[in-house]
CSV table of C-alpha atoms in Angstrom, one decimal:
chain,number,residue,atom,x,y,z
P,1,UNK,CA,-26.7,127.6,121.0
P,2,UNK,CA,-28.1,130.6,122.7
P,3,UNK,CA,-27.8,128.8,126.1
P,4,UNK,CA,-24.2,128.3,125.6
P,5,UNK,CA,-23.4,132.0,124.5
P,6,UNK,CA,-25.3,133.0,127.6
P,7,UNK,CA,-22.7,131.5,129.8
P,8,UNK,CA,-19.9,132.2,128.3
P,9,UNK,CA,-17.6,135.8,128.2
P,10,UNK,CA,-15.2,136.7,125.4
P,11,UNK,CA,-16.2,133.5,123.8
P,12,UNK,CA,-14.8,131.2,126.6
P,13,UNK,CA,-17.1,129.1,128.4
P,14,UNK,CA,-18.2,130.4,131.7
P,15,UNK,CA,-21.0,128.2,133.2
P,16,UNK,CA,-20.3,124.8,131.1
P,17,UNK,CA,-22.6,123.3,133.1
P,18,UNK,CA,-25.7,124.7,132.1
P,19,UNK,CA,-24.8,124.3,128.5
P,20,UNK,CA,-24.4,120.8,129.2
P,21,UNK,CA,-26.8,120.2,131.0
P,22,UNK,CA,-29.4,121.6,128.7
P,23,UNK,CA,-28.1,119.6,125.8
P,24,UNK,CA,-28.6,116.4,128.0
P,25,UNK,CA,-32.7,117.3,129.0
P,26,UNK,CA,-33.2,118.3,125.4
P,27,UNK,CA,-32.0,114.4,124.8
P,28,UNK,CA,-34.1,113.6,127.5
P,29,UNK,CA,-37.2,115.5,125.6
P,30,UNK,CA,-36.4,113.7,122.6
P,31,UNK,CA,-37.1,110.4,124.2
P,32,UNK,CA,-40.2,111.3,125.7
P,33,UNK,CA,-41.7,113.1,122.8
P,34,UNK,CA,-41.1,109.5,120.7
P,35,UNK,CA,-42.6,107.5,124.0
P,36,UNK,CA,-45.6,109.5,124.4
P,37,UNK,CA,-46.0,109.5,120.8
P,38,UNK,CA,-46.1,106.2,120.6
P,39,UNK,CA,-48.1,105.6,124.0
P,40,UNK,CA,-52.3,105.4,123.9
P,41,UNK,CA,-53.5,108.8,125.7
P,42,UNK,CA,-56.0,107.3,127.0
P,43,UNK,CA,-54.2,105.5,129.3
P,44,UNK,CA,-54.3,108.9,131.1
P,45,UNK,CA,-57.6,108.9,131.9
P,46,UNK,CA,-57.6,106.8,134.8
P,47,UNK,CA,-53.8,108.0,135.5
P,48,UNK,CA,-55.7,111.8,136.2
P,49,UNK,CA,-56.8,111.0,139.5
P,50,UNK,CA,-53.5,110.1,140.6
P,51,UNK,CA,-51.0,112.5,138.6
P,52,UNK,CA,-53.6,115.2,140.2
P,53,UNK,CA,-52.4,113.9,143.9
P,54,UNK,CA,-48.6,113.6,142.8
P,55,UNK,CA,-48.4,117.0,141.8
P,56,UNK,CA,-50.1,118.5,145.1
P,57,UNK,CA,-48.0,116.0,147.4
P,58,UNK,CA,-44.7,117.8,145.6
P,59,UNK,CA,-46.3,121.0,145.5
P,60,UNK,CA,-46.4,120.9,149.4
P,61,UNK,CA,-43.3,119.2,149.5
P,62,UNK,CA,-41.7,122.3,147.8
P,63,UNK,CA,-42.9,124.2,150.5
P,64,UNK,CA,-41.3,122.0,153.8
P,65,UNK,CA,-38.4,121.1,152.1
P,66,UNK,CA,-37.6,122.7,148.6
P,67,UNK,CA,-34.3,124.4,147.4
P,68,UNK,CA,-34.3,128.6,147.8
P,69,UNK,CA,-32.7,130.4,144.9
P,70,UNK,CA,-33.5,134.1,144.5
P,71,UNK,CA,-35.7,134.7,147.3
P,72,UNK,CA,-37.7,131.9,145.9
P,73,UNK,CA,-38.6,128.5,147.3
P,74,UNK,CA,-39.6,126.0,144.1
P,75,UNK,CA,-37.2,123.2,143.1
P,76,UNK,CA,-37.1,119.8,144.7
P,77,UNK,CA,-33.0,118.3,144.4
P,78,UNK,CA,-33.4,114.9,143.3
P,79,UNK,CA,-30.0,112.8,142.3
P,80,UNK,CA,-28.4,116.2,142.0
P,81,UNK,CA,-30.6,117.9,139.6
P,82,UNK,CA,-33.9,120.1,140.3
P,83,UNK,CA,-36.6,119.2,140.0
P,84,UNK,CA,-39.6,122.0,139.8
P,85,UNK,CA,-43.3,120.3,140.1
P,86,UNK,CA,-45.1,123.3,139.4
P,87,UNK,CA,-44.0,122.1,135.8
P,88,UNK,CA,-45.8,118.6,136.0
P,89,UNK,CA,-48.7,120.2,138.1
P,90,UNK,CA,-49.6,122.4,134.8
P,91,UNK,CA,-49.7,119.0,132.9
P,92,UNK,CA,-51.5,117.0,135.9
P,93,UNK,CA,-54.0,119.6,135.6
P,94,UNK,CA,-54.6,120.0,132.1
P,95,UNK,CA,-55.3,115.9,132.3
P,96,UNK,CA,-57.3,116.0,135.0
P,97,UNK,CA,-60.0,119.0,133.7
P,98,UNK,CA,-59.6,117.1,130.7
P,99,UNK,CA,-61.5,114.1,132.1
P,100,UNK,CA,-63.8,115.8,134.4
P,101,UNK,CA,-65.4,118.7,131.5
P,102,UNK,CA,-65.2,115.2,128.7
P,103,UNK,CA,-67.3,113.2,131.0
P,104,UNK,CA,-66.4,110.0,129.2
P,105,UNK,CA,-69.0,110.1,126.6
P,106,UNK,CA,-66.5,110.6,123.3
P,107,UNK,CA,-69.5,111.6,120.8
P,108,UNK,CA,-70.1,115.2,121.7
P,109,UNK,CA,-68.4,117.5,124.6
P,110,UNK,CA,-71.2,120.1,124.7
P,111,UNK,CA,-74.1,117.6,125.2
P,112,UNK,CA,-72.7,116.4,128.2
P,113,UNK,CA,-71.8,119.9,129.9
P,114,UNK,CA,-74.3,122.2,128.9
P,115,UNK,CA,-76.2,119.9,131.2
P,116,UNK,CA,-74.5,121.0,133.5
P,117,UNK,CA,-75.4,123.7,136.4
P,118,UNK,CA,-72.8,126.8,137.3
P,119,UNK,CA,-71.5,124.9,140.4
P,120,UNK,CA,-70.6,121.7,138.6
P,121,UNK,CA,-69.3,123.7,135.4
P,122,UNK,CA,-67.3,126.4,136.7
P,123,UNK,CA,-66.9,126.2,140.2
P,124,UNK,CA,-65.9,122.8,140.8
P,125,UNK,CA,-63.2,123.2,137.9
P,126,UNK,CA,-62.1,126.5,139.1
P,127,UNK,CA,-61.3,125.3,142.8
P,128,UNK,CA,-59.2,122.3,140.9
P,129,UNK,CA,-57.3,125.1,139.6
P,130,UNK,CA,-57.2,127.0,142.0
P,131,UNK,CA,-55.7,124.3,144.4
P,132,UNK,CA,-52.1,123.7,142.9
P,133,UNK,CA,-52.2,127.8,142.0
P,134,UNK,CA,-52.4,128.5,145.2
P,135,UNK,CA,-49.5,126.2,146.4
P,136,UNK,CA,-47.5,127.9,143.7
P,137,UNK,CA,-48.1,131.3,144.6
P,138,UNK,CA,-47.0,130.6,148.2
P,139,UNK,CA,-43.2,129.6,146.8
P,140,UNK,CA,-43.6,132.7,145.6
P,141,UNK,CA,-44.2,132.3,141.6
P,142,UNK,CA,-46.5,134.8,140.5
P,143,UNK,CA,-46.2,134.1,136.8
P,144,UNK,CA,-47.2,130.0,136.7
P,145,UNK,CA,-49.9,130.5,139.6
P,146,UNK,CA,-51.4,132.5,136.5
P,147,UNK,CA,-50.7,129.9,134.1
P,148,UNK,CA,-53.1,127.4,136.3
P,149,UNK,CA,-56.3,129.6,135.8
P,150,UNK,CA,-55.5,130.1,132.2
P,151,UNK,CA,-55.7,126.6,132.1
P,152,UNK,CA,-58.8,126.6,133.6
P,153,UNK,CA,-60.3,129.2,131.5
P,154,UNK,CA,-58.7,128.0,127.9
P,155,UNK,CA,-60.6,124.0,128.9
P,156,UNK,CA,-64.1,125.1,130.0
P,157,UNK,CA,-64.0,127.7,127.0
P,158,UNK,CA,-63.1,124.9,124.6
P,159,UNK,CA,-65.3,122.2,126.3
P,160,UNK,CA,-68.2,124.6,125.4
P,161,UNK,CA,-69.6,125.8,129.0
P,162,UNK,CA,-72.6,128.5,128.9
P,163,UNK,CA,-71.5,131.9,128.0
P,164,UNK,CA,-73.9,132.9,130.5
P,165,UNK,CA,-71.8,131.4,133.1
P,166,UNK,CA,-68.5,132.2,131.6
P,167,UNK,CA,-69.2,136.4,131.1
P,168,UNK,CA,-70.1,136.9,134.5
P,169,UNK,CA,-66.8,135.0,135.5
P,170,UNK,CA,-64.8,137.0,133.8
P,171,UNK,CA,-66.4,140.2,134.9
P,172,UNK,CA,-66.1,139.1,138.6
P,173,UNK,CA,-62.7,138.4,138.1
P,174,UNK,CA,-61.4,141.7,136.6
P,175,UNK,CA,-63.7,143.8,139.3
P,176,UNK,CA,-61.4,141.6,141.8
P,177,UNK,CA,-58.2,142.7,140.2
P,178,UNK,CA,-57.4,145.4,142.2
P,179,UNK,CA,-58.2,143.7,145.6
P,180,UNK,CA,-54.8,140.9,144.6
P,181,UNK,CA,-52.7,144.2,144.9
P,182,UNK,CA,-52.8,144.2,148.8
P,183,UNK,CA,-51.6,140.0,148.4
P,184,UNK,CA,-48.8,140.8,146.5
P,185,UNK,CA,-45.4,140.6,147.9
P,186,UNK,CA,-43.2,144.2,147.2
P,187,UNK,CA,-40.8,143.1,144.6
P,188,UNK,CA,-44.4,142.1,142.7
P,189,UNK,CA,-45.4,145.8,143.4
P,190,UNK,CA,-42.3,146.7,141.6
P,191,UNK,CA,-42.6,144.8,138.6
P,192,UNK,CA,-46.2,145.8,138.2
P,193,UNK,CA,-45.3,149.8,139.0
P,194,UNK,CA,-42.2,149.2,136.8
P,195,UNK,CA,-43.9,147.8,133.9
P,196,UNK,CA,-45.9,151.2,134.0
P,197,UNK,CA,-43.0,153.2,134.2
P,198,UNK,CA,-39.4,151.7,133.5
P,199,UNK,CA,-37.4,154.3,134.4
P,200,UNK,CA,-38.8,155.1,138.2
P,201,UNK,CA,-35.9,152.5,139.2
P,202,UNK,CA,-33.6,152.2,136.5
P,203,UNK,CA,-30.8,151.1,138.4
P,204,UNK,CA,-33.1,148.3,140.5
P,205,UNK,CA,-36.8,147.0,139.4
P,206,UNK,CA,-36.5,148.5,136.1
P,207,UNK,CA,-33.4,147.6,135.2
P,208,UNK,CA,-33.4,144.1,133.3
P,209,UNK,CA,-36.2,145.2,131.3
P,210,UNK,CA,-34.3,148.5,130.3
P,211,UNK,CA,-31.4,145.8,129.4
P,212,UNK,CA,-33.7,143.3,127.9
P,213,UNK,CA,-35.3,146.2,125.7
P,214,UNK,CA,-31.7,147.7,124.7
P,215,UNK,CA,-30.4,144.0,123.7
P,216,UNK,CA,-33.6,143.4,121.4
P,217,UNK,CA,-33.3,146.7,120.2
P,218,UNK,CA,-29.5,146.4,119.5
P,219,UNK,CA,-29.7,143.1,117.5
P,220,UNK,CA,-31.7,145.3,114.7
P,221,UNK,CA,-32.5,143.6,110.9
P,222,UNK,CA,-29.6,140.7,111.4
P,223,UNK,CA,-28.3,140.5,114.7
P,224,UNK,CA,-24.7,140.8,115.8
P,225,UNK,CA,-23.7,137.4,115.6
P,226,UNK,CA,-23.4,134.4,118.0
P,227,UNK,CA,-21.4,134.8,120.9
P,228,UNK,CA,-21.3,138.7,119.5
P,229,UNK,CA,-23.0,142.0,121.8
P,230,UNK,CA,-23.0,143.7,124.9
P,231,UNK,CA,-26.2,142.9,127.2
P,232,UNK,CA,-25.4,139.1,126.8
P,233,UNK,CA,-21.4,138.7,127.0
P,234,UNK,CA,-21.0,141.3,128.8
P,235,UNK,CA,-22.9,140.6,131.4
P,236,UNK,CA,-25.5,143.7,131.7
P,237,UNK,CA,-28.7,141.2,131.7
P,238,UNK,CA,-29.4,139.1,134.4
P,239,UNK,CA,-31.7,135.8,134.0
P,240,UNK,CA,-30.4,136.0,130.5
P,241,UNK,CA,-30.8,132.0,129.9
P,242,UNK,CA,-34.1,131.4,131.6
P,243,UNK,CA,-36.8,134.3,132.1
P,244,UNK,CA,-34.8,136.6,129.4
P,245,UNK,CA,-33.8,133.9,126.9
P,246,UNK,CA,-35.2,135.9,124.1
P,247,UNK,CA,-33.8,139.1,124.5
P,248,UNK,CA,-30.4,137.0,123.9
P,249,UNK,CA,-31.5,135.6,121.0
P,250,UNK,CA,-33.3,139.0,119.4
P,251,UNK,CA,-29.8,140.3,119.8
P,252,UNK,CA,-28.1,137.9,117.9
P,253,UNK,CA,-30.4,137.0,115.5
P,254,UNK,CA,-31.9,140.4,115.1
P,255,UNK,CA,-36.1,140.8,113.5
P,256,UNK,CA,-35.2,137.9,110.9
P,257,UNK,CA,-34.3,135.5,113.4
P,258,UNK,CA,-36.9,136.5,115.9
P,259,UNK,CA,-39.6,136.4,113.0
P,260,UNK,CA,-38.4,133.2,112.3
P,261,UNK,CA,-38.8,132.2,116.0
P,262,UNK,CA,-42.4,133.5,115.8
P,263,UNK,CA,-42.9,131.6,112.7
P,264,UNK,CA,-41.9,128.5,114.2
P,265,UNK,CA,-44.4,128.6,117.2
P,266,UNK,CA,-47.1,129.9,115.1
P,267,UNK,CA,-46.7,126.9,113.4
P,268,UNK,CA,-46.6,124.6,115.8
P,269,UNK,CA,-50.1,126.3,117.1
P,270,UNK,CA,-51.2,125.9,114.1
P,271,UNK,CA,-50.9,122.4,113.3
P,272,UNK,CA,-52.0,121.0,116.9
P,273,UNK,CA,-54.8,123.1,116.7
P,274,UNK,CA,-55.9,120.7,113.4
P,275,UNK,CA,-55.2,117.8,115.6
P,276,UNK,CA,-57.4,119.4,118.8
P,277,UNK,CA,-60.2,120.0,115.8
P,278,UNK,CA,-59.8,117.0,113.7
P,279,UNK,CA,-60.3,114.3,116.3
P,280,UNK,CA,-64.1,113.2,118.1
P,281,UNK,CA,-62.8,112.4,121.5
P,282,UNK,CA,-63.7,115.4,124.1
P,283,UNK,CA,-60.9,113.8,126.1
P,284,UNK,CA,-58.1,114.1,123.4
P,285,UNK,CA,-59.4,117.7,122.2
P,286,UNK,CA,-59.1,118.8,125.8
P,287,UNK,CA,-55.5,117.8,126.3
P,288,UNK,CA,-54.6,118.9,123.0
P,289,UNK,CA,-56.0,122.0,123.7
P,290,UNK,CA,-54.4,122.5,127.1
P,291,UNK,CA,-51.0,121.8,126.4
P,292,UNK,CA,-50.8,123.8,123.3
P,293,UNK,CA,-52.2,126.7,125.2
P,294,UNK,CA,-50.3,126.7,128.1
P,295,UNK,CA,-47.2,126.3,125.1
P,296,UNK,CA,-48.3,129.2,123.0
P,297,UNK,CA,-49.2,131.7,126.3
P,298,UNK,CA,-46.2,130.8,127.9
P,299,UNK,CA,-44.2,132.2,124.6
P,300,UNK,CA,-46.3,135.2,124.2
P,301,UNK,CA,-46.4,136.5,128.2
P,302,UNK,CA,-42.3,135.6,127.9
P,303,UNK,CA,-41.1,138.0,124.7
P,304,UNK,CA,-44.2,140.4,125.5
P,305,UNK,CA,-42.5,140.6,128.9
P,306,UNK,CA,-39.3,141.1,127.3
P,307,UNK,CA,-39.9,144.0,125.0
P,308,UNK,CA,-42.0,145.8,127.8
P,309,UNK,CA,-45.3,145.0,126.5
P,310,UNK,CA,-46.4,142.6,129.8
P,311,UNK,CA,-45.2,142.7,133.2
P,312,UNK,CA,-42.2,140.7,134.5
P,313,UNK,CA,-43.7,137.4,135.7
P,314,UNK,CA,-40.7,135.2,135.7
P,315,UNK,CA,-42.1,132.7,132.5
P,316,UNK,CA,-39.4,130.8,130.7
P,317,UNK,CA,-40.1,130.4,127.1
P,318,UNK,CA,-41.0,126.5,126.1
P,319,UNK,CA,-38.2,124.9,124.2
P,320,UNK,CA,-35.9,127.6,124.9
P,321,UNK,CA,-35.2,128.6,127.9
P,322,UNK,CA,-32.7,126.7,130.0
P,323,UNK,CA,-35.1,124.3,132.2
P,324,UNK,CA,-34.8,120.7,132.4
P,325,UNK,CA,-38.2,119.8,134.1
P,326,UNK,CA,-39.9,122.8,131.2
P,327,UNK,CA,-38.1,120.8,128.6
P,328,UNK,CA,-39.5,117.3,129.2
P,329,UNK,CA,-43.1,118.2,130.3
P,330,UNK,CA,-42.9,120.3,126.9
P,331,UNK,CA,-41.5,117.5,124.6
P,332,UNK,CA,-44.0,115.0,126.6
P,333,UNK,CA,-47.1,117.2,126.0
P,334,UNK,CA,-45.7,117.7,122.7
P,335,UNK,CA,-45.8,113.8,122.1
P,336,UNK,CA,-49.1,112.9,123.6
P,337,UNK,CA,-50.8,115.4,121.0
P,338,UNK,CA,-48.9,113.6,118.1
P,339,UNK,CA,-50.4,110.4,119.8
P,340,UNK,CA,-54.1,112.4,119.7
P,341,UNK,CA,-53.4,112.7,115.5
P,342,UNK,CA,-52.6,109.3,115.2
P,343,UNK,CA,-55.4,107.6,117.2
P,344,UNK,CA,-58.3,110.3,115.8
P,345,UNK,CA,-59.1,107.7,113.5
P,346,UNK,CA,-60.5,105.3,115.9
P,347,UNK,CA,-62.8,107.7,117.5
């Protein structure tokens, strides 16, 4: 519903082909939730190897022949839709750490890897990640190269790597920070400087997020109503049904209906969280643990971004935004952790 008020102006419909097309890869998702629900996860173990290859063969197929939109080079046109493997690279990965840090033993995940030296334990993963990030921050895409090392971080933290090894890690990494600023390509500068300060460019870098705060803002206790305010029908926010999804939505919904939105993936959170705990397979608990990560820090780094609290990164928000390759990889992941609950028994 927030899709279609996003392209449509004075209540008539606008970009009818988004709307529709959304509606038919949220049918899509369906289907693959309820097949992956119903299909053994484990079969994905010796699938990791070869997802793992997939996704970098259409990662650097993105790069030689992938569709430009916004300065940016990463959708692959397949039967006249687009396709973005940066999506299915983020799942390939989260498989494929899975099965390396669970080390096929299912009785105990920190016997096996606290056997384990710093190379083998965090290097080794870390180049893994940093492979398909890499790939993805030449289209440029800023925002999911970030999402790959979060992966990486969220897998060995869970899979219960040395501290020792971890701390030093994450000190290295933040004393490196400011070293990334001279990689960054300008409009990135922007963002970042932006984020700082709004209103050094308010008519250019600044400017969505001015909109985006002024439509969240706007929507107040209630919200104005469906196909109702000015920063969506109007026209004043760009991106408004992909990156800034939720700014529509604050604005019609207002707090409650944001709450509710927040309620909605807390829970969600929540109860694959029981799943990741509840079952004895390090394999299943990784992937559980992945995908709801990647689920939960793509929705916070989206509205933080947003309201001005994050940078802009260019993260949809799972389940929401308009994305048809988001959408399926979200209902799969989705369905192989409801598969995880059901098949804890046996392990």
């Amino acid at each position: 519903m927030t899709i279609y008020s996003t392209s449509t102006h004075d209540g008539l419909p606008k970009e009818k082909n988004v709307f529709l097309r959304q509606v038919v890869w949220s049918g899509l998702g369906v289907i693959a939730f309820f097949v992956f629900a119903n299909l053994n996860y484990r079969r994905f173990y010796d699938l990791s190897f070869v997802l793992y290859g997939i996704s970098i063969t259409l990662l650097l197929l993105v790069l030689i022949f992938g569709r430009s939109r916004m300065g940016a080079q990463r959708w692959l046109e397949l039967g006249g839709f687009n396709f973005q493997p940066s999506e299915l690279a983020k799942f390939s990965l989260i498989l494929f750490l899975s099965r390396y840090l669970s080390h096929k033993d299912i009785s105990s995940i920190k016997s096996n890897i606290n056997d384990l030296g710093f190379i083998r334990s965090i290097v080794v993963p870390a180049i893994l990640a940093g492979i398909p990030a890499v790939l993805v921050l030449e289209q440029p895409d800023l925002g999911t190269a970030l999402m790959f090392m979060l992966i990486f971080l969220s897998l060995i933290f869970v899979a219960g790597i040395k501290k020792r090894y971890i701390l030093p890690l994450l000190v290295s990494g933040t004393a490196l920070l400011p070293l990334f600023w001279h990689f960054l390509k300008d409009y990135q500068r922007e963002r970042l400087l932006v984020f700082l300060n709004p209103n050094i460019d308010p008519l250019g870098a600044g400017y969505t997020v001015i909109q985006s705060k002024i439509a969240v803002g706007s929507g107040q206790l209630l919200g104005r109503g469906w196909l109702s305010g000015t920063q969506n029908t109007l026209n004043f926010l760009p991106e408004r049904h992909t990156d800034f999804i939720f700014s529509c939505f604050a604005e019609s919904s207002g707090f409650l209906g944001a709450f509710i939105l927040l309620v909605l993936f807390y829970l969600l959170l929540k109860e694959c969280m029981n799943i990741a705990y509840l079952t004895k397979d390090p394999f299943g608990r990784l992937i559980a643990v992945g995908i709801i990560s990647i689920i939960s820090l793509q929705a916070l780094i989206n509205i933080s971004m947003t309201i001005g609290l994050l940078p802009v990164v260019g993260i949809p928000l799972p389940l929401v935004s308009y994305g048809g390759t988001s959408m399926l990889v979200s209902c799969a992941g989705i369905g192989i952790i409801a598969n995880i609950a059901k098949m804890r028994m046996i392990f």
